JSON list of C-alpha atoms in Angstrom, two decimals:
[
{"chain": "A", "resi": 1, "resn": "MET", "atom": "CA", "xyz": [-6.60, -15.34, 3.19]},
{"chain": "A", "resi": 2, "resn": "PRO", "atom": "CA", "xyz": [-8.19, -12.38, 4.77]},
{"chain": "A", "resi": 3, "resn": "GLY", "atom": "CA", "xyz": [-7.48, -13.37, 8.32]},
{"chain": "A", "resi": 4, "resn": "ASN", "atom": "CA", "xyz": [-3.92, -14.45, 7.75]},
{"chain": "A", "resi": 5, "resn": "LEU", "atom": "CA", "xyz": [-1.33, -13.10, 10.28]},
{"chain": "A", "resi": 6, "resn": "PHE", "atom": "CA", "xyz": [0.98, -11.82, 7.32]},
{"chain": "A", "resi": 7, "resn": "LYS", "atom": "CA", "xyz": [-2.16, -9.88, 5.92]},
{"chain": "A", "resi": 8, "resn": "ALA", "atom": "CA", "xyz": [-3.01, -8.27, 9.13]},
{"chain": "A", "resi": 9, "resn": "PHE", "atom": "CA", "xyz": [0.95, -7.29, 9.74]},
{"chain": "A", "resi": 10, "resn": "TRP", "atom": "CA", "xyz": [1.05, -5.92, 5.96]},
{"chain": "A", "resi": 11, "resn": "ASN", "atom": "CA", "xyz": [-2.20, -3.85, 6.28]},
{"chain": "A", "resi": 12, "resn": "SER", "atom": "CA", "xyz": [-0.67, -2.40, 9.52]},
{"chain": "A", "resi": 13, "resn": "VAL", "atom": "CA", "xyz": [2.36, -1.36, 7.81]},
{"chain": "A", "resi": 14, "resn": "ILE", "atom": "CA", "xyz": [0.61, 0.07, 4.73]},
{"chain": "A", "resi": 15, "resn": "ILE", "atom": "CA", "xyz": [-1.51, 2.04, 7.34]},
{"chain": "A", "resi": 16, "resn": "PHE", "atom": "CA", "xyz": [1.77, 3.53, 8.89]},
{"chain": "A", "resi": 17, "resn": "LEU", "atom": "CA", "xyz": [2.96, 4.35, 5.65]},
{"chain": "A", "resi": 18, "resn": "LEU", "atom": "CA", "xyz": [-0.09, 6.14, 4.45]},
{"chain": "A", "resi": 19, "resn": "VAL", "atom": "CA", "xyz": [-0.17, 8.14, 7.74]},
{"chain": "A", "resi": 20, "resn": "TYR", "atom": "CA", "xyz": [3.54, 9.14, 7.01]},
{"chain": "A", "resi": 21, "resn": "THR", "atom": "CA", "xyz": [2.84, 9.95, 3.36]},
{"chain": "A", "resi": 22, "resn": "ALA", "atom": "CA", "xyz": [-0.47, 11.99, 4.37]},
{"chain": "A", "resi": 23, "resn": "THR", "atom": "CA", "xyz": [1.20, 13.99, 7.20]},
{"chain": "A", "resi": 24, "resn": "TYR", "atom": "CA", "xyz": [5.09, 14.34, 6.55]},
{"chain": "A", "resi": 25, "resn": "MET", "atom": "CA", "xyz": [5.19, 14.67, 2.79]},
{"chain": "A", "resi": 26, "resn": "PRO", "atom": "CA", "xyz": [3.06, 17.86, 2.62]},
{"chain": "A", "resi": 27, "resn": "TYR", "atom": "CA", "xyz": [5.20, 19.33, 5.18]},
{"chain": "A", "resi": 28, "resn": "LYS", "atom": "CA", "xyz": [8.25, 18.22, 3.38]},
{"chain": "A", "resi": 29, "resn": "THR", "atom": "CA", "xyz": [7.07, 19.82, 0.09]},
{"chain": "A", "resi": 30, "resn": "CYS", "atom": "CA", "xyz": [6.34, 22.96, 1.51]},
{"chain": "A", "resi": 31, "resn": "PHE", "atom": "CA", "xyz": [8.94, 23.59, 4.00]},
{"chain": "A", "resi": 32, "resn": "ILE", "atom": "CA", "xyz": [12.25, 21.74, 2.90]},
{"chain": "A", "resi": 33, "resn": "ASP", "atom": "CA", "xyz": [13.92, 23.03, -0.20]},
{"chain": "A", "resi": 34, "resn": "THR", "atom": "CA", "xyz": [16.70, 20.32, -0.39]},
{"chain": "A", "resi": 35, "resn": "PRO", "atom": "CA", "xyz": [15.80, 17.08, 0.84]},
{"chain": "A", "resi": 36, "resn": "SER", "atom": "CA", "xyz": [18.90, 14.88, 2.18]},
{"chain": "A", "resi": 37, "resn": "ASN", "atom": "CA", "xyz": [19.93, 11.69, 0.15]},
{"chain": "A", "resi": 38, "resn": "GLU", "atom": "CA", "xyz": [18.85, 9.64, 3.07]},
{"chain": "A", "resi": 39, "resn": "SER", "atom": "CA", "xyz": [15.17, 11.26, 2.75]},
{"chain": "A", "resi": 40, "resn": "LYS", "atom": "CA", "xyz": [15.10, 10.55, -0.99]},
{"chain": "A", "resi": 41, "resn": "ILE", "atom": "CA", "xyz": [16.27, 6.82, -0.29]},
{"chain": "A", "resi": 42, "resn": "PHE", "atom": "CA", "xyz": [13.72, 6.43, 2.29]},
{"chain": "A", "resi": 43, "resn": "ASP", "atom": "CA", "xyz": [10.97, 7.88, -0.07]},
{"chain": "A", "resi": 44, "resn": "GLN", "atom": "CA", "xyz": [11.97, 5.48, -2.61]},
{"chain": "A", "resi": 45, "resn": "VAL", "atom": "CA", "xyz": [11.71, 2.43, -0.13]},
{"chain": "A", "resi": 46, "resn": "ILE", "atom": "CA", "xyz": [8.26, 3.63, 0.68]},
{"chain": "A", "resi": 47, "resn": "ASP", "atom": "CA", "xyz": [7.38, 4.07, -2.96]},
{"chain": "A", "resi": 48, "resn": "GLY", "atom": "CA", "xyz": [8.71, 0.58, -3.45]},
{"chain": "A", "resi": 49, "resn": "LEU", "atom": "CA", "xyz": [6.44, -0.94, -0.57]},
{"chain": "A", "resi": 50, "resn": "PHE", "atom": "CA", "xyz": [3.46, 0.63, -2.22]},
{"chain": "A", "resi": 51, "resn": "THR", "atom": "CA", "xyz": [4.30, -1.06, -5.33]},
{"chain": "A", "resi": 52, "resn": "ILE", "atom": "CA", "xyz": [4.69, -4.44, -3.59]},
{"chain": "A", "resi": 53, "resn": "ASP", "atom": "CA", "xyz": [1.41, -3.75, -2.02]},
{"chain": "A", "resi": 54, "resn": "ILE", "atom": "CA", "xyz": [-0.45, -3.52, -5.33]},
{"chain": "A", "resi": 55, "resn": "PHE", "atom": "CA", "xyz": [1.04, -7.08, -6.29]},
{"chain": "A", "resi": 56, "resn": "ILE", "atom": "CA", "xyz": [-0.12, -8.46, -2.85]},
{"chain": "A", "resi": 57, "resn": "ASN", "atom": "CA", "xyz": [-3.51, -7.16, -3.14]},
{"chain": "A", "resi": 58, "resn": "PHE", "atom": "CA", "xyz": [-3.67, -8.82, -6.74]},
{"chain": "A", "resi": 59, "resn": "ILE", "atom": "CA", "xyz": [-2.86, -12.42, -4.89]},
{"chain": "A", "resi": 60, "resn": "SER", "atom": "CA", "xyz": [-4.75, -11.78, -1.59]},
{"chain": "A", "resi": 61, "resn": "ALA", "atom": "CA", "xyz": [-8.03, -13.70, -1.06]},
{"chain": "A", "resi": 62, "resn": "VAL", "atom": "CA", "xyz": [-11.14, -11.30, -0.64]},
{"chain": "A", "resi": 63, "resn": "GLU", "atom": "CA", "xyz": [-13.95, -11.70, 1.50]},
{"chain": "A", "resi": 64, "resn": "MET", "atom": "CA", "xyz": [-17.13, -10.63, -0.02]},
{"chain": "A", "resi": 65, "resn": "THR", "atom": "CA", "xyz": [-20.14, -8.75, 1.80]},
{"chain": "A", "resi": 66, "resn": "ASP", "atom": "CA", "xyz": [-22.06, -12.19, 1.90]},
{"chain": "A", "resi": 67, "resn": "GLY", "atom": "CA", "xyz": [-19.21, -13.90, 3.84]},
{"chain": "A", "resi": 68, "resn": "SER", "atom": "CA", "xyz": [-17.90, -15.85, 0.90]},
{"chain": "A", "resi": 69, "resn": "VAL", "atom": "CA", "xyz": [-14.12, -15.89, 0.05]},
{"chain": "A", "resi": 70, "resn": "ILE", "atom": "CA", "xyz": [-12.78, -15.32, -3.48]},
{"chain": "A", "resi": 71, "resn": "SER", "atom": "CA", "xyz": [-9.57, -17.46, -3.78]},
{"chain": "A", "resi": 72, "resn": "SER", "atom": "CA", "xyz": [-9.12, -17.76, -7.35]},
{"chain": "A", "resi": 73, "resn": "LEU", "atom": "CA", "xyz": [-6.21, -15.57, -8.58]},
{"chain": "A", "resi": 74, "resn": "LYS", "atom": "CA", "xyz": [-8.11, -14.66, -11.79]},
{"chain": "A", "resi": 75, "resn": "ASP", "atom": "CA", "xyz": [-11.27, -13.56, -9.85]},
{"chain": "A", "resi": 76, "resn": "ILE", "atom": "CA", "xyz": [-9.09, -11.85, -7.16]},
{"chain": "A", "resi": 77, "resn": "ALA", "atom": "CA", "xyz": [-7.30, -9.83, -9.98]},
{"chain": "A", "resi": 78, "resn": "ALA", "atom": "CA", "xyz": [-10.54, -8.96, -11.44]},
{"chain": "A", "resi": 79, "resn": "ASP", "atom": "CA", "xyz": [-12.24, -7.77, -8.46]},
{"chain": "A", "resi": 80, "resn": "TYR", "atom": "CA", "xyz": [-9.18, -5.66, -7.42]},
{"chain": "A", "resi": 81, "resn": "ALA", "atom": "CA", "xyz": [-8.90, -4.09, -11.00]},
{"chain": "A", "resi": 82, "resn": "ARG", "atom": "CA", "xyz": [-12.50, -3.26, -10.90]},
{"chain": "A", "resi": 83, "resn": "SER", "atom": "CA", "xyz": [-12.36, -1.70, -7.30]},
{"chain": "A", "resi": 84, "resn": "TRP", "atom": "CA", "xyz": [-9.27, -0.26, -5.40]},
{"chain": "A", "resi": 85, "resn": "PHE", "atom": "CA", "xyz": [-6.67, -0.62, -8.16]},
{"chain": "A", "resi": 86, "resn": "ILE", "atom": "CA", "xyz": [-8.20, 2.53, -9.96]},
{"chain": "A", "resi": 87, "resn": "PHE", "atom": "CA", "xyz": [-6.99, 4.65, -6.93]}
]
């Protein structure tokens, strides 16, 4: 459900990862010639978390602008595929 504690925690994790990706990755691309193995593994873990986020969004209930909540998995998937999944 949209107000679930896990969903709030997960969204916080994703926001942190997006800030990391938006700030450190351009720096790393421009100024670090040879990334360490630890850095490569960390980046793969982050990619994995973003992949998991896609699946979580396909099964998370959605609150519509009129206040109603979509909880049917089929309707959630259709709504997500029409909106944010494209990005």
